[in-house]
PDB file of C-alpha atoms and ligand atoms in Angstrom:
ATOM      1  CA  GLU A   1     -34.066 -83.322   4.287  1.00 65.00           C
ATOM      2  CA  ARG A   2     -36.575 -86.181   4.373  1.00 78.00           C
ATOM      3  CA  PRO A   3     -35.248 -89.767   4.535  1.00 93.00           C
ATOM      4  CA  ILE A   4     -36.440 -92.429   2.111  1.00 97.00           C
ATOM      5  CA  ALA A   5     -37.829 -95.752   3.358  1.00 97.00           C
ATOM      6  CA  LEU A   6     -35.575 -98.525   2.064  1.00 97.00           C
ATOM      7  CA  ASN A   7     -37.135-101.866   1.232  1.00 97.00           C
ATOM      8  CA  THR A   8     -34.885-104.851   0.498  1.00 95.00           C
ATOM      9  CA  GLY A   9     -35.689-108.058  -1.342  1.00 95.00           C
ATOM     10  CA  ARG A  10     -34.835-110.460  -4.112  1.00 95.00           C
ATOM     11  CA  LEU A  11     -34.000-110.243  -7.795  1.00 94.00           C
ATOM     12  CA  ARG A  12     -35.778-112.339 -10.375  1.00 93.00           C
ATOM     13  CA  ASP A  13     -32.736-114.408 -11.398  1.00 93.00           C
ATOM     14  CA  GLN A  14     -30.715-114.581  -8.161  1.00 93.00           C
ATOM     15  CA  TRP A  15     -30.611-116.748  -5.086  1.00 91.00           C
ATOM     16  CA  HIS A  16     -29.273-115.705  -1.668  1.00 90.00           C
ATOM     17  CA  THR A  17     -25.699-114.355  -1.928  1.00 91.00           C
ATOM     18  CA  MET A  18     -25.275-115.488  -5.559  1.00 93.00           C
ATOM     19  CA  THR A  19     -22.615-118.089  -4.766  1.00 92.00           C
ATOM     20  CA  ARG A  20     -24.143-120.273  -7.497  1.00 93.00           C
ATOM     21  CA  THR A  21     -26.442-118.090  -9.610  1.00 94.00           C
ATOM     22  CA  GLY A  22     -23.842-115.284  -9.674  1.00 94.00           C
ATOM     23  CA  GLY A  23     -21.462-117.491 -11.642  1.00 94.00           C
ATOM     24  CA  VAL A  24     -23.922-117.980 -14.522  1.00 95.00           C
ATOM     25  CA  PRO A  25     -23.505-115.276 -17.197  1.00 95.00           C
ATOM     26  CA  ARG A  26     -27.081-115.582 -18.408  1.00 92.00           C
ATOM     27  CA  LEU A  27     -28.538-115.173 -14.915  1.00 94.00           C
ATOM     28  CA  MET A  28     -26.411-112.072 -14.309  1.00 94.00           C
ATOM     29  CA  SER A  29     -27.425-110.336 -17.517  1.00 93.00           C
ATOM     30  CA  ASN A  30     -30.842-109.044 -16.397  1.00 94.00           C
ATOM     31  CA  ALA A  31     -29.537-107.122 -13.370  1.00 94.00           C
ATOM     32  CA  PRO A  32     -25.767-106.972 -13.945  1.00 95.00           C
ATOM     33  CA  GLU A  33     -24.862-104.576 -11.128  1.00 96.00           C
ATOM     34  CA  PRO A  34     -26.251-103.437  -7.772  1.00 97.00           C
ATOM     35  CA  VAL A  35     -28.599-100.454  -8.038  1.00 97.00           C
ATOM     36  CA  ILE A  36     -30.862 -98.643  -5.626  1.00 98.00           C
ATOM     37  CA  GLU A  37     -34.225 -97.913  -7.243  1.00 98.00           C
ATOM     38  CA  ILE A  38     -35.787 -94.568  -6.356  1.00 98.00           C
ATOM     39  CA  ASN A  39     -38.643 -92.475  -7.690  1.00 98.00           C
ATOM     40  CA  ALA A  40     -37.895 -89.589 -10.081  1.00 98.00           C
ATOM     41  CA  ALA A  41     -39.287 -87.029  -7.599  1.00 97.00           C
ATOM     42  CA  ASP A  42     -36.870 -88.128  -4.862  1.00 97.00           C
ATOM     43  CA  ALA A  43     -33.986 -88.168  -7.341  1.00 97.00           C
ATOM     44  CA  ALA A  44     -34.761 -84.598  -8.419  1.00 97.00           C
ATOM     45  CA  ARG A  45     -35.024 -83.449  -4.805  1.00 96.00           C
ATOM     46  CA  ASP A  46     -31.635 -84.979  -3.933  1.00 96.00           C
ATOM     47  CA  GLY A  47     -29.910 -83.831  -7.149  1.00 97.00           C
ATOM     48  CA  LEU A  48     -29.448 -87.378  -8.440  1.00 98.00           C
ATOM     49  CA  ALA A  49     -29.588 -88.605 -12.035  1.00 97.00           C
ATOM     50  CA  ASP A  50     -30.099 -92.121 -13.337  1.00 97.00           C
ATOM     51  CA  GLY A  51     -26.751 -93.948 -13.193  1.00 96.00           C
ATOM     52  CA  ASP A  52     -25.178 -91.664 -10.582  1.00 97.00           C
ATOM     53  CA  LEU A  53     -23.191 -93.284  -7.805  1.00 98.00           C
ATOM     54  CA  ALA A  54     -24.700 -92.444  -4.416  1.00 98.00           C
ATOM     55  CA  GLN A  55     -23.593 -92.808  -0.845  1.00 97.00           C
ATOM     56  CA  VAL A  56     -26.593 -94.431   0.849  1.00 97.00           C
ATOM     57  CA  SER A  57     -26.614 -93.922   4.621  1.00 97.00           C
ATOM     58  CA  SER A  58     -28.835 -95.120   7.424  1.00 96.00           C
ATOM     59  CA  ARG A  59     -28.274 -94.576  11.145  1.00 95.00           C
ATOM     60  CA  TYR A  60     -26.541 -97.981  11.196  1.00 95.00           C
ATOM     61  CA  GLY A  61     -24.063 -97.701   8.326  1.00 96.00           C
ATOM     62  CA  SER A  62     -23.586 -96.857   4.656  1.00 96.00           C
ATOM     63  CA  SER A  63     -23.090 -98.365   1.205  1.00 96.00           C
ATOM     64  CA  ARG A  64     -22.179 -96.985  -2.230  1.00 96.00           C
ATOM     65  CA  ILE A  65     -24.667 -97.889  -4.928  1.00 97.00           C
ATOM     66  CA  ARG A  66     -25.625 -96.722  -8.399  1.00 97.00           C
ATOM     67  CA  VAL A  67     -29.001 -94.967  -8.686  1.00 98.00           C
ATOM     68  CA  ALA A  68     -31.751 -96.326 -10.944  1.00 98.00           C
ATOM     69  CA  ILE A  69     -34.772 -94.066 -11.361  1.00 97.00           C
ATOM     70  CA  SER A  70     -37.848 -96.259 -11.522  1.00 95.00           C
ATOM     71  CA  ASP A  71     -41.623 -95.897 -11.711  1.00 92.00           C
ATOM     72  CA  ALA A  72     -41.772 -99.063  -9.611  1.00 93.00           C
ATOM     73  CA  GLN A  73     -40.929 -96.953  -6.542  1.00 97.00           C
ATOM     74  CA  LYS A  74     -43.404 -94.526  -5.028  1.00 97.00           C
ATOM     75  CA  PRO A  75     -42.046 -91.173  -3.809  1.00 97.00           C
ATOM     76  CA  GLY A  76     -40.415 -91.695  -0.433  1.00 97.00           C
ATOM     77  CA  THR A  77     -39.528 -95.349  -1.048  1.00 98.00           C
ATOM     78  CA  ALA A  78     -36.484 -97.171  -2.401  1.00 98.00           C
ATOM     79  CA  PHE A  79     -35.544-100.758  -3.202  1.00 98.00           C
ATOM     80  CA  LEU A  80     -32.185-102.506  -2.984  1.00 97.00           C
ATOM     81  CA  ALA A  81     -31.628-106.197  -3.738  1.00 96.00           C
ATOM     82  CA  MET A  82     -30.248-108.237  -0.851  1.00 94.00           C
ATOM     83  CA  HIS A  83     -27.909-110.473  -2.883  1.00 95.00           C
ATOM     84  CA  TRP A  84     -24.812-108.327  -3.399  1.00 94.00           C
ATOM     85  CA  SER A  85     -21.799-109.395  -1.340  1.00 93.00           C
ATOM     86  CA  GLY A  86     -18.128-108.411  -1.465  1.00 93.00           C
ATOM     87  CA  SER A  87     -17.590-111.156  -4.059  1.00 94.00           C
ATOM     88  CA  PHE A  88     -19.548-109.188  -6.640  1.00 96.00           C
ATOM     89  CA  ALA A  89     -19.309-105.532  -5.641  1.00 96.00           C
ATOM     90  CA  ALA A  90     -17.527-103.162  -3.287  1.00 94.00           C
ATOM     91  CA  ASN A  91     -19.631-102.182  -0.306  1.00 88.00           C
ATOM     92  CA  ALA A  92     -22.990-102.307  -2.110  1.00 90.00           C
ATOM     93  CA  GLY A  93     -24.770-104.658   0.256  1.00 88.00           C
ATOM     94  CA  THR A  94     -27.884-104.197   2.335  1.00 92.00           C
ATOM     95  CA  GLY A  95     -26.241-105.500   5.524  1.00 91.00           C
ATOM     96  CA  PRO A  96     -24.510-102.269   6.637  1.00 93.00           C
ATOM     97  CA  LEU A  97     -27.758-100.306   6.189  1.00 95.00           C
ATOM     98  CA  ALA A  98     -30.121-102.652   7.985  1.00 92.00           C
ATOM     99  CA  ASN A  99     -31.586-102.111  11.426  1.00 91.00           C
ATOM    100  CA  PRO A 100     -29.947-104.801  13.587  1.00 88.00           C
ATOM    101  CA  THR A 101     -32.925-104.971  15.949  1.00 89.00           C
ATOM    102  CA  ALA A 102     -34.624-108.343  15.599  1.00 91.00           C
ATOM    103  CA  ASP A 103     -38.118-109.523  16.475  1.00 92.00           C
ATOM    104  CA  VAL A 104     -37.977-111.029  19.977  1.00 94.00           C
ATOM    105  CA  HIS A 105     -40.003-114.087  18.977  1.00 96.00           C
ATOM    106  CA  SER A 106     -38.769-114.993  15.496  1.00 94.00           C
ATOM    107  CA  GLY A 107     -35.343-113.340  15.427  1.00 91.00           C
ATOM    108  CA  GLN A 108     -36.309-111.693  12.120  1.00 88.00           C
ATOM    109  CA  PRO A 109     -34.450-108.381  11.627  1.00 87.00           C
ATOM    110  CA  GLU A 110     -36.174-105.285  10.244  1.00 87.00           C
ATOM    111  CA  LEU A 111     -35.209-105.460   6.554  1.00 89.00           C
ATOM    112  CA  LYS A 112     -38.171-103.784   4.903  1.00 92.00           C
ATOM    113  CA  HIS A 113     -38.337-100.249   6.250  1.00 93.00           C
ATOM    114  CA  VAL A 114     -35.014 -98.563   6.989  1.00 95.00           C
ATOM    115  CA  PRO A 115     -34.842 -94.741   6.689  1.00 96.00           C
ATOM    116  CA  VAL A 116     -31.917 -93.838   4.402  1.00 97.00           C
ATOM    117  CA  ARG A 117     -30.475 -90.709   2.833  1.00 97.00           C
ATOM    118  CA  LEU A 118     -28.761 -90.542  -0.549  1.00 97.00           C
ATOM    119  CA  ARG A 119     -25.887 -88.244  -1.441  1.00 97.00           C
ATOM    120  CA  ARG A 120     -24.358 -88.034  -4.899  1.00 97.00           C
ATOM    121  CA  GLU A 121     -20.693 -89.058  -5.179  1.00 97.00           C
ATOM    122  CA  ALA A 122     -18.600 -86.811  -7.444  1.00 97.00           C
ATOM    123  CA  VAL A 123     -17.343 -89.537  -9.776  1.00 98.00           C
ATOM    124  CA  ALA A 124     -14.532 -88.228 -12.010  1.00 98.00           C
ATOM    125  CA  TRP A 125     -13.693 -91.316 -14.069  1.00 98.00           C
ATOM    126  CA  ALA A 126     -15.167 -94.661 -15.062  1.00 98.00           C
ATOM    127  CA  GLY A 127     -13.563 -97.818 -16.360  1.00 98.00           C
ATOM    128  CA  VAL A 128     -14.318-101.303 -17.545  1.00 97.00           C
ATOM    129  CA  LEU A 129     -11.978-104.286 -17.356  1.00 97.00           C
ATOM    130  CA  ILE A 130     -12.824-107.309 -19.504  1.00 97.00           C
ATOM    131  CA  THR A 131     -10.654-110.220 -18.485  1.00 96.00           C
ATOM    132  CA  ARG A 132     -10.317-113.968 -18.194  1.00 95.00           C
ATOM    133  CA  ARG A 133      -9.103-113.576 -14.617  1.00 95.00           C
ATOM    134  CA  ASP A 134     -11.159-113.885 -11.432  1.00 95.00           C
ATOM    135  CA  LEU A 135     -10.145-110.809  -9.402  1.00 95.00           C
ATOM    136  CA  ARG A 136     -11.196-108.939  -6.250  1.00 93.00           C
ATOM    137  CA  PRO A 137     -10.194-105.309  -6.848  1.00 96.00           C
ATOM    138  CA  THR A 138      -9.092-103.267  -3.839  1.00 95.00           C
ATOM    139  CA  GLY A 139      -8.604 -99.528  -3.370  1.00 95.00           C
ATOM    140  CA  PHE A 140     -11.505 -98.472  -5.621  1.00 97.00           C
ATOM    141  CA  VAL A 141     -14.314 -96.145  -4.575  1.00 96.00           C
ATOM    142  CA  HIS A 142     -16.684 -98.514  -6.337  1.00 97.00           C
ATOM    143  CA  TRP A 143     -16.562-101.647  -8.464  1.00 97.00           C
ATOM    144  CA  SER A 144     -18.912-104.427  -9.431  1.00 97.00           C
ATOM    145  CA  ARG A 145     -18.415-107.471 -11.598  1.00 97.00           C
ATOM    146  CA  ARG A 146     -20.340-110.067 -13.525  1.00 97.00           C
ATOM    147  CA  PRO A 147     -19.373-113.242 -15.321  1.00 97.00           C
ATOM    148  CA  VAL A 148     -19.497-113.400 -19.106  1.00 97.00           C
ATOM    149  CA  ASP A 149     -18.687-116.239 -21.484  1.00 96.00           C
ATOM    150  CA  GLY A 150     -14.923-116.699 -21.193  1.00 96.00           C
ATOM    151  CA  GLY A 151     -14.299-114.464 -18.174  1.00 97.00           C
ATOM    152  CA  TRP A 152     -15.491-111.461 -16.190  1.00 97.00           C
ATOM    153  CA  VAL A 153     -16.463-107.839 -16.724  1.00 98.00           C
ATOM    154  CA  TYR A 154     -15.494-105.358 -13.980  1.00 98.00           C
ATOM    155  CA  ASP A 155     -17.115-101.932 -13.811  1.00 98.00           C
ATOM    156  CA  LEU A 156     -14.916 -99.452 -11.972  1.00 98.00           C
ATOM    157  CA  CYS A 157     -15.244 -95.799 -11.019  1.00 98.00           C
ATOM    158  CA  GLY A 158     -13.767 -93.299  -8.622  1.00 97.00           C
ATOM    159  CA  THR A 159     -13.660 -89.771  -7.315  1.00 97.00           C
ATOM    160  CA  GLU A 160      -9.907 -89.376  -7.899  1.00 96.00           C
ATOM    161  CA  THR A 161      -8.624 -87.315 -10.804  1.00 95.00           C
ATOM    162  CA  PRO A 162      -8.821 -89.167 -14.155  1.00 94.00           C
ATOM    163  CA  ASP A 163      -5.031 -89.672 -14.332  1.00 94.00           C
ATOM    164  CA  GLN A 164      -5.101 -91.271 -10.882  1.00 96.00           C
ATOM    165  CA  GLY A 165      -8.038 -93.409 -11.995  1.00 97.00           C
ATOM    166  CA  ILE A 166      -5.990 -94.623 -14.962  1.00 97.00           C
ATOM    167  CA  LEU A 167      -3.013 -95.464 -12.725  1.00 96.00           C
ATOM    168  CA  LEU A 168      -5.242 -97.300 -10.274  1.00 97.00           C
ATOM    169  CA  SER A 169      -7.025 -99.270 -13.001  1.00 97.00           C
ATOM    170  CA  ARG A 170      -3.769-100.200 -14.771  1.00 95.00           C
ATOM    171  CA  GLN A 171      -2.725-102.090 -11.661  1.00 95.00           C
ATOM    172  CA  LEU A 172      -5.464-104.594 -12.456  1.00 96.00           C
ATOM    173  CA  LEU A 173      -3.875-105.571 -15.767  1.00 93.00           C
ATOM    174  CA  GLY A 174      -2.095-108.904 -15.801  1.00 87.00           C
ATOM    175  CA  PRO A 175       1.673-109.312 -16.251  1.00 83.00           C
ATOM    176  CA  PHE A 176       1.801-109.392 -20.054  1.00 73.00           C
ATOM    177  CA  ALA A 177       5.037-109.305 -22.031  1.00 65.00           C
ATOM    178  CA  GLY A 178       5.584-105.960 -23.765  1.00 62.00           C
ATOM    179  CA  ASP A 179       4.684-107.068 -27.283  1.00 65.00           C
ATOM    180  CA  LYS A 180       1.418-108.621 -26.088  1.00 85.00           C
ATOM    181  CA  LEU A 181       0.064-105.455 -24.471  1.00 89.00           C
ATOM    182  CA  VAL A 182      -0.963-102.434 -26.526  1.00 89.00           C
ATOM    183  CA  GLU A 183      -1.872 -99.186 -24.776  1.00 91.00           C
ATOM    184  CA  TYR A 184      -3.114 -95.738 -25.697  1.00 92.00           C
ATOM    185  CA  THR A 185      -3.652 -92.577 -23.638  1.00 93.00           C
ATOM    186  CA  ASP A 186      -5.088 -89.419 -25.184  1.00 93.00           C
ATOM    187  CA  ARG A 187      -3.189 -86.120 -24.974  1.00 93.00           C
ATOM    188  CA  ARG A 188      -5.283 -84.786 -22.123  1.00 93.00           C
ATOM    189  CA  GLY A 189      -4.796 -87.955 -20.078  1.00 91.00           C
ATOM    190  CA  LEU A 190      -8.532 -88.530 -19.740  1.00 95.00           C
ATOM    191  CA  ASN A 191      -9.015 -91.565 -21.960  1.00 95.00           C
ATOM    192  CA  TYR A 192      -6.987 -94.754 -21.672  1.00 96.00           C
ATOM    193  CA  ARG A 193      -7.258 -98.025 -23.588  1.00 94.00           C
ATOM    194  CA  ALA A 194      -5.288-101.244 -23.239  1.00 94.00           C
ATOM    195  CA  ALA A 195      -5.660-104.659 -24.807  1.00 93.00           C
ATOM    196  CA  ALA A 196      -3.617-107.767 -24.079  1.00 93.00           C
ATOM    197  CA  LEU A 197      -3.330-110.801 -26.327  1.00 92.00           C
ATOM    198  CA  ASP A 198      -2.349-114.317 -25.341  1.00 91.00           C
ATOM    199  CA  SER A 199       0.393-116.304 -27.087  1.00 89.00           C
ATOM    200  CA  ASP A 200      -2.111-117.400 -29.775  1.00 91.00           C
ATOM    201  CA  GLY A 201      -3.153-113.824 -30.504  1.00 91.00           C
ATOM    202  CA  ALA A 202      -6.577-114.106 -28.811  1.00 93.00           C
ATOM    203  CA  LEU A 203      -7.899-111.342 -26.557  1.00 94.00           C
ATOM    204  CA  ALA A 204      -6.988-112.051 -22.935  1.00 94.00           C
ATOM    205  CA  GLU A 205      -7.824-108.710 -21.373  1.00 95.00           C
ATOM    206  CA  ALA A 206      -9.021-105.202 -22.245  1.00 95.00           C
ATOM    207  CA  LEU A 207      -9.164-102.099 -20.060  1.00 96.00           C
ATOM    208  CA  LEU A 208     -10.973 -98.883 -20.981  1.00 96.00           C
ATOM    209  CA  VAL A 209     -10.978 -95.746 -18.796  1.00 97.00           C
ATOM    210  CA  ALA A 210     -12.799 -92.510 -19.655  1.00 96.00           C
ATOM    211  CA  PRO A 211     -14.708 -89.633 -18.092  1.00 96.00           C
ATOM    212  CA  PRO A 212     -18.103 -90.752 -16.718  1.00 95.00           C
ATOM    213  CA  GLY A 213     -20.608 -91.521 -19.464  1.00 94.00           C
ATOM    214  CA  GLN A 214     -17.952 -91.627 -22.197  1.00 94.00           C
ATOM    215  CA  LEU A 215     -16.914 -95.283 -22.227  1.00 94.00           C
ATOM    216  CA  PRO A 216     -17.468 -97.000 -25.585  1.00 89.00           C
ATOM    217  CA  PRO A 217     -19.923 -99.934 -25.681  1.00 87.00           C
ATOM    218  CA  ARG A 218     -18.326-103.120 -24.393  1.00 90.00           C
ATOM    219  CA  ASP A 219     -20.429-105.781 -26.172  1.00 90.00           C
ATOM    220  CA  TRP A 220     -17.925-106.312 -28.963  1.00 92.00           C
ATOM    221  CA  LEU A 221     -14.880-106.718 -26.693  1.00 93.00           C
ATOM    222  CA  VAL A 222     -16.867-109.086 -24.478  1.00 94.00           C
ATOM    223  CA  SER A 223     -17.744-111.180 -27.537  1.00 93.00           C
ATOM    224  CA  LEU A 224     -14.032-111.328 -28.502  1.00 94.00           C
ATOM    225  CA  LEU A 225     -13.157-112.644 -25.043  1.00 94.00           C
ATOM    226  CA  ALA A 226     -15.601-115.510 -25.522  1.00 93.00           C
ATOM    227  CA  THR A 227     -14.201-116.658 -28.865  1.00 92.00           C
ATOM    228  CA  ARG A 228     -10.625-117.412 -27.670  1.00 90.00           C
ATOM    229  CA  GLN A 229      -9.692-117.252 -31.350  1.00 92.00           C
ATOM    230  CA  PRO A 230      -6.679-115.363 -32.740  1.00 93.00           C
ATOM    231  CA  LEU A 231      -7.912-111.906 -33.674  1.00 91.00           C
ATOM    232  CA  ALA A 232      -8.237-110.866 -37.302  1.00 90.00           C
ATOM    233  CA  SER A 233      -6.027-107.912 -38.211  1.00 88.00           C
ATOM    234  CA  ALA A 234      -9.075-105.603 -38.551  1.00 89.00           C
ATOM    235  CA  ASP A 235     -10.110-106.540 -35.011  1.00 90.00           C
ATOM    236  CA  ARG A 236      -6.589-105.919 -33.704  1.00 86.00           C
ATOM    237  CA  MET A 237      -6.555-102.474 -35.255  1.00 84.00           C
ATOM    238  CA  ALA A 238      -9.993-101.619 -33.853  1.00 89.00           C
ATOM    239  CA  MET A 239      -9.299-102.900 -30.353  1.00 84.00           C
ATOM    240  CA  LEU A 240      -8.007 -99.671 -28.897  1.00 81.00           C
ATOM    241  CA  SER A 241     -11.086 -97.792 -30.042  1.00 83.00           C
ATOM    242  CA  GLY A 242     -13.207-100.398 -28.263  1.00 79.00           C
ATOM    243  CA  ARG A 243     -15.550-100.365 -31.251  1.00 85.00           C
ATOM    244  CA  SER A 244     -16.232-103.188 -33.664  1.00 89.00           C
ATOM    245  CA  PRO A 245     -14.882-102.633 -37.211  1.00 89.00           C
ATOM    246  CA  VAL A 246     -18.325-103.668 -38.485  1.00 88.00           C
ATOM    247  CA  PRO A 247     -21.515-102.215 -36.955  1.00 85.00           C
ATOM    248  CA  MET A 248     -22.710-104.409 -34.103  1.00 84.00           C
ATOM    249  CA  PRO A 249     -26.062-103.264 -32.713  1.00 86.00           C
ATOM    250  CA  SER A 250     -26.367-103.764 -28.969  1.00 88.00           C
ATOM    251  CA  ILE A 251     -29.288-105.851 -27.727  1.00 93.00           C
ATOM    252  CA  GLY A 252     -29.222-103.770 -24.530  1.00 92.00           C
ATOM    253  CA  ARG A 253     -29.774-105.137 -21.050  1.00 92.00           C
ATOM    254  CA  VAL A 254     -31.118-108.683 -21.223  1.00 95.00           C
ATOM    255  CA  VAL A 255     -34.808-108.918 -20.340  1.00 97.00           C
ATOM    256  CA  CYS A 256     -35.486-112.549 -21.237  1.00 97.00           C
ATOM    257  CA  SER A 257     -32.699-114.670 -19.781  1.00 95.00           C
ATOM    258  CA  CYS A 258     -34.145-117.895 -21.228  1.00 95.00           C
ATOM    259  CA  PHE A 259     -33.639-116.725 -24.819  1.00 96.00           C
ATOM    260  CA  ASN A 260     -31.084-113.925 -24.347  1.00 94.00           C
ATOM    261  CA  VAL A 261     -33.412-111.223 -25.667  1.00 97.00           C
ATOM    262  CA  GLY A 262     -32.487-107.631 -24.835  1.00 96.00           C
ATOM    263  CA  VAL A 263     -34.489-104.511 -24.126  1.00 96.00           C
ATOM    264  CA  ASN A 264     -33.464-102.923 -27.453  1.00 96.00           C
ATOM    265  CA  GLN A 265     -34.800-105.900 -29.420  1.00 97.00           C
ATOM    266  CA  ILE A 266     -38.123-105.826 -27.577  1.00 97.00           C
ATOM    267  CA  ALA A 267     -38.453-102.060 -28.001  1.00 96.00           C
ATOM    268  CA  ALA A 268     -37.797-102.470 -31.745  1.00 96.00           C
ATOM    269  CA  ALA A 269     -40.480-105.181 -31.993  1.00 97.00           C
ATOM    270  CA  VAL A 270     -42.941-102.897 -30.181  1.00 96.00           C
ATOM    271  CA  ALA A 271     -42.080 -99.992 -32.481  1.00 95.00           C
ATOM    272  CA  ALA A 272     -42.683-102.326 -35.435  1.00 95.00           C
ATOM    273  CA  GLY A 273     -46.208-103.136 -34.244  1.00 94.00           C
ATOM    274  CA  CYS A 274     -46.130-105.818 -31.511  1.00 96.00           C
ATOM    275  CA  SER A 275     -48.681-104.698 -28.930  1.00 95.00           C
ATOM    276  CA  THR A 276     -49.027-107.755 -26.662  1.00 97.00           C
ATOM    277  CA  VAL A 277     -46.605-109.964 -24.752  1.00 98.00           C
ATOM    278  CA  ASP A 278     -47.695-112.929 -26.874  1.00 98.00           C
ATOM    279  CA  GLN A 279     -46.935-111.050 -30.088  1.00 97.00           C
ATOM    280  CA  VAL A 280     -43.455-110.204 -28.782  1.00 98.00           C
ATOM    281  CA  GLY A 281     -43.045-113.879 -27.849  1.00 98.00           C
ATOM    282  CA  ALA A 282     -44.108-115.030 -31.314  1.00 98.00           C
ATOM    283  CA  GLN A 283     -41.492-112.780 -32.888  1.00 97.00           C
ATOM    284  CA  LEU A 284     -38.556-113.070 -30.464  1.00 98.00           C
ATOM    285  CA  ARG A 285     -39.444-116.077 -28.239  1.00 98.00           C
ATOM    286  CA  ALA A 286     -39.044-113.767 -25.229  1.00 98.00           C
ATOM    287  CA  GLY A 287     -41.435-114.722 -22.445  1.00 98.00           C
ATOM    288  CA  THR A 288     -42.308-118.125 -23.907  1.00 98.00           C
ATOM    289  CA  ASN A 289     -40.425-120.379 -21.493  1.00 97.00           C
ATOM    290  CA  CYS A 290     -40.421-119.750 -17.714  1.00 96.00           C
ATOM    291  CA  GLY A 291     -42.448-116.545 -18.096  1.00 96.00           C
ATOM    292  CA  ALA A 292     -40.461-114.617 -15.466  1.00 96.00           C
ATOM    293  CA  CYS A 293     -39.779-111.791 -17.921  1.00 97.00           C
ATOM    294  CA  ARG A 294     -43.377-111.276 -19.085  1.00 97.00           C
ATOM    295  CA  SER A 295     -44.164-108.423 -16.700  1.00 95.00           C
ATOM    296  CA  GLU A 296     -41.025-106.574 -17.805  1.00 96.00           C
ATOM    297  CA  ILE A 297     -41.993-107.092 -21.461  1.00 97.00           C
ATOM    298  CA  ARG A 298     -45.424-105.649 -20.660  1.00 97.00           C
ATOM    299  CA  THR A 299     -43.747-102.587 -19.112  1.00 95.00           C
ATOM    300  CA  ILE A 300     -41.696-102.060 -22.295  1.00 96.00           C
ATOM    301  CA  ILE A 301     -44.858-102.364 -24.418  1.00 96.00           C
ATOM    302  CA  ASP A 302     -46.644 -99.795 -22.216  1.00 94.00           C
ATOM    303  CA  ALA A 303     -43.668 -97.419 -22.425  1.00 91.00           C
ATOM    304  CA  GLY A 304     -43.654 -97.803 -26.222  1.00 88.00           C
ATOM    305  CA  ARG A 305     -47.389 -97.020 -26.378  1.00 84.00           C
ATOM    306  CA  LEU A 306     -46.913 -93.951 -24.209  1.00 80.00           C
ATOM    307  CA  GLN A 307     -44.062 -92.726 -26.384  1.00 79.00           C
ATOM    308  CA  ALA A 308     -46.129 -93.247 -29.543  1.00 79.00           C
ATOM    309  CA  ALA A 309     -49.040 -91.282 -28.044  1.00 77.00           C
ATOM    310  CA  GLU A 310     -46.879 -88.288 -27.090  1.00 75.00           C
TER     311      GLU A 310
HETATM  312  S1  FES B   1     -36.848-115.218 -18.662  1.00 75.29           S
HETATM  313 FE1  FES B   1     -37.739-117.173 -18.988  1.00 75.29          FE
HETATM  314  S2  FES B   1     -39.107-116.859 -20.642  1.00 75.29           S
HETATM  315 FE2  FES B   1     -38.088-114.966 -20.407  1.00 75.29          FE
END
């Protein structure tokens, strides 16, 4: 088993340990959770798929991080951002993995070339908590969180049985009076939904738990949290499905933070004929302010071209 050389560094929209940038929803939308980027060949060799949770171990310590398969990494190399602390994720930092030996002259530790091994964690359930409350979950195999307008989104998962995952996740729900909390569990005990309303009838909290890969999209519930408006009856009825009563296309992960433009919107513009970054900018404004997203837009254009040629 060959180790992978771990490089650590910065994310486009973050600064140090995110004590300031991590509180800005727009700055957290491009890279909303900690991931370790690896090449597809290494992932195949280690039996890992995109989105898997992996135990990442070096001779100095270990972390648990989600895998992102990326062409940006050559075989034998990996990248993990340095920003993630216990305020934003459970044990997903670079610190435990790093070689503590420092340069005798500068005191600089070795942060750019640490041999690591990845092992897939057998995740049995996944959950998402959308809430107004600022929490620090404990007792979970893995969690990460990001701010959104009106509150926070917590991604949760574990290796316990799904019913134990539901019990564990339910403990995060606030103390809502009975008539303000609606809950549903399917017959097999694999899927759980809960939604809590405040005294005005606005969404205060929603919790969804399901087998891995089976959670409904969360964009609609997140948008309800931001409104702080009493829910319409159609929305109330749809809440436990987690799906909007009217179709609400997802913009996907945000690529352009300046104008809140998502990967799905850019891919659609490319499919409709945009073939340069400037053309995408003319249509969506993406890439026309600070320019930090232009290289990512170019990558999406190239991927679209490749797909069209196949
Ligand atoms: S992130 Fe600033 S222009 Fe796109």
